[in-house]
PDB file of C-alpha atoms in Angstrom:
ATOM      1  CA  MET U  11      68.794  35.831  23.042  1.00 48.00           C
ATOM      2  CA  PRO U  12      65.186  36.054  21.748  1.00 53.00           C
ATOM      3  CA  SER U  13      64.458  39.584  20.548  1.00 54.00           C
ATOM      4  CA  GLY U  14      60.371  40.535  21.858  1.00 53.00           C
ATOM      5  CA  ARG U  15      59.893  40.317  18.802  1.00 55.00           C
ATOM      6  CA  HIS U  16      60.160  37.078  18.180  1.00 52.00           C
ATOM      7  CA  ALA U  17      58.636  35.832  22.005  1.00 53.00           C
ATOM      8  CA  GLN U  18      55.300  38.073  20.713  1.00 55.00           C
ATOM      9  CA  GLY U  19      55.454  36.433  17.081  1.00 54.00           C
ATOM     10  CA  GLY U  20      55.768  32.768  18.651  1.00 56.00           C
ATOM     11  CA  PHE U  21      52.735  33.296  21.650  1.00 58.00           C
ATOM     12  CA  THR U  22      50.705  34.842  18.495  1.00 73.00           C
ATOM     13  CA  TYR U  23      51.343  31.694  15.770  1.00 65.00           C
ATOM     14  CA  LEU U  24      50.391  29.425  19.401  1.00 70.00           C
ATOM     15  CA  GLY U  25      47.418  31.632  19.516  1.00 67.00           C
ATOM     16  CA  LEU U  26      46.192  31.753  16.339  1.00 68.00           C
ATOM     17  CA  ILE U  27      46.736  27.508  16.968  1.00 75.00           C
ATOM     18  CA  VAL U  28      44.651  27.604  19.756  1.00 71.00           C
ATOM     19  CA  PHE U  29      41.299  29.833  18.203  1.00 62.00           C
ATOM     20  CA  VAL U  30      41.543  27.144  15.177  1.00 71.00           C
ATOM     21  CA  PHE U  31      41.450  24.130  16.933  1.00 66.00           C
ATOM     22  CA  ILE U  32      38.872  25.967  18.992  1.00 75.00           C
ATOM     23  CA  ILE U  33      36.712  26.684  15.476  1.00 72.00           C
ATOM     24  CA  GLY U  34      36.835  23.271  14.740  1.00 68.00           C
ATOM     25  CA  LEU U  35      35.194  21.152  18.012  1.00 68.00           C
ATOM     26  CA  VAL U  36      32.438  24.678  17.803  1.00 67.00           C
ATOM     27  CA  GLY U  37      31.967  23.780  14.057  1.00 62.00           C
ATOM     28  CA  ALA U  38      31.664  19.734  13.761  1.00 66.00           C
ATOM     29  CA  ALA U  39      29.864  20.232  17.273  1.00 65.00           C
ATOM     30  CA  THR U  40      26.963  22.934  14.617  1.00 67.00           C
ATOM     31  CA  LEU U  41      27.801  20.053  12.277  1.00 63.00           C
ATOM     32  CA  LYS U  42      26.666  17.371  15.180  1.00 75.00           C
ATOM     33  CA  VAL U  43      23.620  19.000  16.283  1.00 75.00           C
ATOM     34  CA  GLU U  44      22.180  20.629  12.511  1.00 84.00           C
ATOM     35  CA  ALA U  45      22.153  16.531  11.155  1.00 84.00           C
ATOM     36  CA  LEU U  46      19.947  15.510  14.684  1.00 86.00           C
ATOM     37  CA  LEU U  47      17.938  18.407  14.413  1.00 91.00           C
ATOM     38  CA  ARG U  48      18.166  17.209  10.707  1.00 93.00           C
ATOM     39  CA  ARG U  49      16.746  13.959  11.612  1.00 93.00           C
ATOM     40  CA  ALA U  50      14.261  14.457  13.687  1.00 94.00           C
ATOM     41  CA  GLN U  51      12.610  16.920  11.354  1.00 95.00           C
ATOM     42  CA  LEU U  52      12.416  13.632   8.559  1.00 96.00           C
ATOM     43  CA  GLU U  53      10.764  11.477  11.398  1.00 96.00           C
ATOM     44  CA  ARG U  54       8.745  14.327  11.946  1.00 96.00           C
ATOM     45  CA  GLU U  55       7.562  14.065   7.845  1.00 97.00           C
ATOM     46  CA  LEU U  56       7.786  10.137   8.399  1.00 97.00           C
ATOM     47  CA  LEU U  57       4.950  10.357  11.045  1.00 97.00           C
ATOM     48  CA  GLU U  58       3.066  12.552   9.046  1.00 96.00           C
ATOM     49  CA  THR U  59       3.861  10.345   6.109  1.00 97.00           C
ATOM     50  CA  GLY U  60       2.532   7.520   7.604  1.00 97.00           C
ATOM     51  CA  ALA U  61      -0.246   8.886   8.712  1.00 96.00           C
ATOM     52  CA  GLN U  62      -1.952  10.106   4.874  1.00 96.00           C
ATOM     53  CA  PHE U  63      -1.712   6.161   4.413  1.00 97.00           C
ATOM     54  CA  SER U  64      -2.955   4.939   6.570  1.00 96.00           C
ATOM     55  CA  ALA U  65      -6.316   7.076   6.589  1.00 96.00           C
ATOM     56  CA  ALA U  66      -6.309   6.473   2.959  1.00 97.00           C
ATOM     57  CA  LEU U  67      -6.505   2.566   3.650  1.00 97.00           C
ATOM     58  CA  ASP U  68      -9.012   3.654   5.953  1.00 96.00           C
ATOM     59  CA  SER U  69     -10.692   5.287   2.546  1.00 96.00           C
ATOM     60  CA  TYR U  70     -11.057   2.594   1.064  1.00 96.00           C
ATOM     61  CA  ALA U  71     -12.275  -0.553   3.670  1.00 96.00           C
ATOM     62  CA  ALA U  72     -15.337   2.704   4.155  1.00 95.00           C
ATOM     63  CA  ALA U  73     -15.997   3.222   0.710  1.00 95.00           C
ATOM     64  CA  THR U  74     -15.857  -0.610   0.026  1.00 94.00           C
ATOM     65  CA  PRO U  75     -19.046  -2.176  -2.560  1.00 93.00           C
ATOM     66  CA  ARG U  76     -21.421  -4.654  -0.721  1.00 92.00           C
ATOM     67  CA  GLY U  77     -19.462  -7.879  -2.323  1.00 92.00           C
ATOM     68  CA  GLN U  78     -15.971  -6.462  -2.565  1.00 93.00           C
ATOM     69  CA  PRO U  79     -12.744  -6.360  -0.917  1.00 93.00           C
ATOM     70  CA  ARG U  80     -12.003  -4.050   1.762  1.00 94.00           C
ATOM     71  CA  ALA U  81      -8.487  -4.043   1.271  1.00 96.00           C
ATOM     72  CA  PRO U  82      -6.451  -3.139  -2.220  1.00 96.00           C
ATOM     73  CA  LEU U  83      -3.948  -5.016  -3.571  1.00 95.00           C
ATOM     74  CA  SER U  84      -1.080  -2.536  -4.336  1.00 95.00           C
ATOM     75  CA  LEU U  85      -0.995   1.106  -3.691  1.00 96.00           C
ATOM     76  CA  ASP U  86      -2.148   2.198  -7.183  1.00 96.00           C
ATOM     77  CA  ASP U  87      -5.597   1.457  -6.253  1.00 96.00           C
ATOM     78  CA  LEU U  88      -5.636   4.089  -3.928  1.00 97.00           C
ATOM     79  CA  LEU U  89      -5.299   5.922  -6.318  1.00 96.00           C
ATOM     80  CA  ARG U  90      -7.728   4.799  -8.762  1.00 95.00           C
ATOM     81  CA  ASP U  91     -10.230   2.839  -7.366  1.00 95.00           C
ATOM     82  CA  LYS U  92     -12.163   0.831  -9.895  1.00 93.00           C
ATOM     83  CA  ARG U  93     -14.819  -0.315  -8.035  1.00 94.00           C
ATOM     84  CA  PHE U  94     -16.873   2.057  -8.889  1.00 92.00           C
ATOM     85  CA  PRO U  95     -18.315   2.869 -12.723  1.00 91.00           C
ATOM     86  CA  ASN U  96     -15.895   6.246 -11.786  1.00 92.00           C
ATOM     87  CA  PRO U  97     -12.908   5.174 -10.140  1.00 90.00           C
ATOM     88  CA  ARG U  98     -12.347   7.268  -6.456  1.00 93.00           C
ATOM     89  CA  ARG U  99      -9.239   9.272  -5.355  1.00 95.00           C
ATOM     90  CA  HIS U 100      -7.735   7.871  -2.261  1.00 96.00           C
ATOM     91  CA  LEU U 101      -4.567   9.749  -1.981  1.00 96.00           C
ATOM     92  CA  ARG U 102      -3.567  12.022  -3.801  1.00 93.00           C
ATOM     93  CA  LYS U 103       0.154  10.732  -4.528  1.00 95.00           C
ATOM     94  CA  VAL U 104       2.208   7.703  -3.523  1.00 95.00           C
ATOM     95  CA  PHE U 105       4.521   9.900  -1.495  1.00 96.00           C
ATOM     96  CA  ILE U 106       8.821  10.021  -1.559  1.00 97.00           C
ATOM     97  CA  ASP U 107       9.906   8.567   2.020  1.00 97.00           C
ATOM     98  CA  PRO U 108      11.653  12.340   3.955  1.00 96.00           C
ATOM     99  CA  VAL U 109      13.752   9.435   4.581  1.00 96.00           C
ATOM    100  CA  THR U 110      15.418   7.568   2.051  1.00 96.00           C
ATOM    101  CA  GLY U 111      14.489  10.021  -0.150  1.00 95.00           C
ATOM    102  CA  LYS U 112      12.042   7.230  -2.836  1.00 95.00           C
ATOM    103  CA  PRO U 113       9.065   7.005  -3.616  1.00 94.00           C
ATOM    104  CA  GLU U 114       9.105   3.265  -2.494  1.00 96.00           C
ATOM    105  CA  TRP U 115       7.472   1.147   0.348  1.00 97.00           C
ATOM    106  CA  GLY U 116       7.442  -1.992   2.274  1.00 97.00           C
ATOM    107  CA  LEU U 117       4.227  -3.220   2.174  1.00 96.00           C
ATOM    108  CA  VAL U 118       2.492  -5.276   4.964  1.00 96.00           C
ATOM    109  CA  ARG U 119      -0.489  -7.654   3.386  1.00 95.00           C
ATOM    110  CA  ALA U 120      -2.759 -10.053   4.756  1.00 92.00           C
ATOM    111  CA  GLY U 121      -0.464 -13.775   3.534  1.00 88.00           C
ATOM    112  CA  GLU U 122       1.832 -14.101   1.220  1.00 87.00           C
ATOM    113  CA  ALA U 123       0.017 -12.084  -1.433  1.00 87.00           C
ATOM    114  CA  GLY U 124      -2.539 -11.034   0.247  1.00 93.00           C
ATOM    115  CA  PRO U 125      -4.212  -7.148   0.542  1.00 96.00           C
ATOM    116  CA  ILE U 126      -2.427  -5.107   1.344  1.00 96.00           C
ATOM    117  CA  LEU U 127      -2.953  -3.640   5.134  1.00 96.00           C
ATOM    118  CA  GLY U 128      -0.711  -0.709   5.917  1.00 97.00           C
ATOM    119  CA  VAL U 129       3.077   0.344   4.697  1.00 97.00           C
ATOM    120  CA  HIS U 130       6.264   1.068   6.375  1.00 97.00           C
ATOM    121  CA  SER U 131       9.553   2.426   5.928  1.00 97.00           C
ATOM    122  CA  LEU U 132      12.376   0.546   4.797  1.00 97.00           C
ATOM    123  CA  SER U 133      14.881   2.908   6.656  1.00 96.00           C
ATOM    124  CA  GLN U 134      17.341  -0.037   8.955  1.00 96.00           C
ATOM    125  CA  ALA U 135      18.057   3.631  10.834  1.00 95.00           C
ATOM    126  CA  THR U 136      17.610   3.789  14.895  1.00 95.00           C
ATOM    127  CA  PRO U 137      15.112   6.467  15.309  1.00 96.00           C
ATOM    128  CA  LEU U 138      15.552   9.595  17.536  1.00 94.00           C
ATOM    129  CA  LYS U 139      12.496   9.112  18.408  1.00 95.00           C
ATOM    130  CA  GLN U 140      11.246   6.659  21.902  1.00 94.00           C
ATOM    131  CA  ALA U 141       8.540   8.022  23.129  1.00 94.00           C
ATOM    132  CA  ASN U 142       5.437  10.227  23.403  1.00 93.00           C
ATOM    133  CA  PHE U 143       4.209   9.283  20.640  1.00 95.00           C
ATOM    134  CA  ASP U 144       0.513  10.186  19.516  1.00 92.00           C
ATOM    135  CA  MET U 145      -2.816   7.530  19.430  1.00 92.00           C
ATOM    136  CA  ARG U 146      -1.966   7.450  16.043  1.00 91.00           C
ATOM    137  CA  PHE U 147       1.088   5.768  16.297  1.00 94.00           C
ATOM    138  CA  ALA U 148       1.093   3.454  19.548  1.00 90.00           C
ATOM    139  CA  GLY U 149       3.266   1.201  19.637  1.00 92.00           C
ATOM    140  CA  PHE U 150       5.991   2.697  18.034  1.00 96.00           C
ATOM    141  CA  GLU U 151       7.651   3.247  21.581  1.00 95.00           C
ATOM    142  CA  ASN U 152      10.956   1.915  22.179  1.00 95.00           C
ATOM    143  CA  ARG U 153      11.533   0.682  18.235  1.00 96.00           C
ATOM    144  CA  GLU U 154      15.393  -0.290  16.954  1.00 96.00           C
ATOM    145  CA  HIS U 155      14.385  -0.031  13.161  1.00 97.00           C
ATOM    146  CA  LEU U 156      12.100   2.746  11.288  1.00 96.00           C
ATOM    147  CA  THR U 157      11.312  -0.256   9.050  1.00 96.00           C
ATOM    148  CA  GLU U 158       9.446  -1.325  12.626  1.00 97.00           C
ATOM    149  CA  TRP U 159       6.842   1.952  12.363  1.00 97.00           C
ATOM    150  CA  LYS U 160       3.927   0.002  11.079  1.00 97.00           C
ATOM    151  CA  PHE U 161       1.394   2.703   9.275  1.00 97.00           C
ATOM    152  CA  MET U 162      -1.763   0.330   9.507  1.00 96.00           C
ATOM    153  CA  ALA U 163      -5.445   0.513   8.154  1.00 93.00           C
ATOM    154  CA  GLN U 164      -7.669   0.276  11.289  1.00 85.00           C
ATOM    155  CA  GLU U 165     -11.216  -0.909   9.081  1.00 69.00           C
ATOM    156  CA  THR U 166     -10.091  -3.824   7.128  1.00 54.00           C
ATOM    157  CA  GLY U 167     -11.307  -6.110   9.626  1.00 51.00           C
ATOM    158  CA  ALA U 168      -8.073  -7.395   8.947  1.00 48.00           C
ATOM    159  CA  GLN U 169      -6.197  -8.690  11.852  1.00 46.00           C
ATOM    160  CA  VAL U 170      -1.863  -9.362  11.043  1.00 44.00           C
ATOM    161  CA  GLN U 171       0.254  -9.818  14.615  1.00 41.00           C
ATOM    162  CA  PRO U 172       1.820  -6.855  16.128  1.00 40.00           C
ATOM    163  CA  ILE U 173       5.375  -6.797  16.504  1.00 39.00           C
ATOM    164  CA  ALA U 174       6.609  -7.449  20.356  1.00 39.00           C
ATOM    165  CA  PRO U 175       9.113  -5.874  21.992  1.00 41.00           C
ATOM    166  CA  VAL U 176      12.239  -6.954  22.800  1.00 37.00           C
ATOM    167  CA  ARG U 177      13.176  -8.069  26.585  1.00 46.00           C
ATOM    168  CA  PRO U 178      16.171  -9.263  28.085  1.00 44.00           C
ATOM    169  CA  PRO U 179      15.289 -12.765  28.960  1.00 51.00           C
ATOM    170  CA  VAL U 180      14.555 -13.876  31.925  1.00 55.00           C
ATOM    171  CA  PRO U 181      16.749 -16.224  34.500  1.00 58.00           C
ATOM    172  CA  PRO U 182      15.219 -18.919  35.763  1.00 60.00           C
ATOM    173  CA  ALA U 183      14.032 -19.522  39.517  1.00 62.00           C
ATOM    174  CA  THR U 184      16.214 -20.847  41.781  1.00 65.00           C
ATOM    175  CA  PRO U 185      14.784 -23.969  43.222  1.00 62.00           C
ATOM    176  CA  PRO U 186      13.986 -23.924  46.594  1.00 63.00           C
ATOM    177  CA  GLU U 187      17.393 -25.908  48.968  1.00 67.00           C
ATOM    178  CA  PRO U 188      15.591 -28.684  50.068  1.00 65.00           C
ATOM    179  CA  GLN U 189      14.733 -29.581  53.625  1.00 68.00           C
ATOM    180  CA  PRO U 190      16.465 -32.122  56.222  1.00 63.00           C
ATOM    181  CA  PRO U 191      13.819 -34.389  57.676  1.00 64.00           C
ATOM    182  CA  ALA U 192      12.528 -32.571  60.699  1.00 61.00           C
ATOM    183  CA  THR U 193      13.362 -35.292  63.320  1.00 62.00           C
ATOM    184  CA  PRO U 194       9.850 -36.548  65.478  1.00 60.00           C
ATOM    185  CA  ASP U 195      10.594 -35.294  69.422  1.00 61.00           C
ATOM    186  CA  PRO U 196      11.184 -38.404  71.621  1.00 59.00           C
ATOM    187  CA  GLN U 197       8.654 -40.455  73.385  1.00 63.00           C
ATOM    188  CA  PRO U 198       8.382 -40.967  76.798  1.00 61.00           C
ATOM    189  CA  GLU U 199       8.605 -45.105  77.273  1.00 61.00           C
ATOM    190  CA  PRO U 200       5.152 -46.008  79.440  1.00 59.00           C
ATOM    191  CA  GLU U 201       5.518 -46.963  83.597  1.00 61.00           C
ATOM    192  CA  PRO U 202       4.963 -49.976  83.900  1.00 57.00           C
ATOM    193  CA  PRO U 203       1.728 -50.977  85.814  1.00 56.00           C
ATOM    194  CA  GLN U 204       1.480 -50.402  90.098  1.00 57.00           C
ATOM    195  CA  ASP U 205       0.732 -53.186  91.992  1.00 56.00           C
ATOM    196  CA  ALA U 206      -3.345 -52.604  93.198  1.00 54.00           C
ATOM    197  CA  PRO U 207      -3.614 -53.048  97.228  1.00 58.00           C
ATOM    198  CA  PRO U 208      -5.191 -56.494  98.105  1.00 59.00           C
ATOM    199  CA  PRO U 209      -8.221 -56.017  99.212  1.00 58.00           C
ATOM    200  CA  GLU U 210      -9.232 -55.638 102.279  1.00 61.00           C
ATOM    201  CA  PRO U 211     -11.794 -58.827 103.512  1.00 58.00           C
ATOM    202  CA  GLN U 212     -15.013 -58.570 104.426  1.00 59.00           C
ATOM    203  CA  GLN U 213     -17.309 -60.191 107.541  1.00 58.00           C
ATOM    204  CA  PRO U 214     -19.206 -62.153 106.722  1.00 56.00           C
ATOM    205  CA  PRO U 215     -23.246 -61.157 107.014  1.00 56.00           C
ATOM    206  CA  GLY U 216     -24.250 -61.325 111.003  1.00 54.00           C
ATOM    207  CA  GLN U 217     -20.918 -60.890 112.973  1.00 50.00           C
ATOM    208  CA  ASP U 218     -21.412 -58.002 115.025  1.00 50.00           C
ATOM    209  CA  GLN U 219     -24.601 -59.476 115.941  1.00 47.00           C
ATOM    210  CA  ASP U 220     -23.341 -62.627 117.528  1.00 47.00           C
ATOM    211  CA  SER U 221     -20.459 -60.277 118.364  1.00 45.00           C
ATOM    212  CA  GLY U 222     -22.881 -58.082 121.132  1.00 47.00           C
ATOM    213  CA  SER U 223     -24.755 -60.543 122.607  1.00 42.00           C
TER     214      SER U 223
END
């Protein structure tokens, strides 16, 4: 029969296992929460970085001399605008994408090799933020990938077809069932014409006078 000391040691060991298990669950949940908070912070930084690109593209377009293109052909043109005798700077540097950690951006161009109208992240991750965007980021709601957050210029004068949100297909409407043709009500048969009574015989004129004489 086990002594009290051995039984107490067994309960202590079991309690230690439960304690370690609980600590592991709490630690895993804490790491997951920290990862989500970090991801949300990176998305906020991406929005602010993209806004600086949009502002630089607007500045480039607003400063366009007469007869010059209103949008740059490369991001380096935002660092040194060579349309002027003394190059101007519209962007301090080509920023690093906070999500990918690389100074590489997708470019939205007007045509295959046309001027740059906007930039976007190259990350295919699903954004945590899906709604309640600032007015600067209209059209960012309900996107499946961060690469769909396109930071566009507003002053270039060029138009790009926006990406429409994905909508479930609408099933075709069911045609109404054909109705049987209405049966006309039977019309009553016309009654045969009745014979008119024979006319009464009329007396010849002057007959009353002869009968009274």
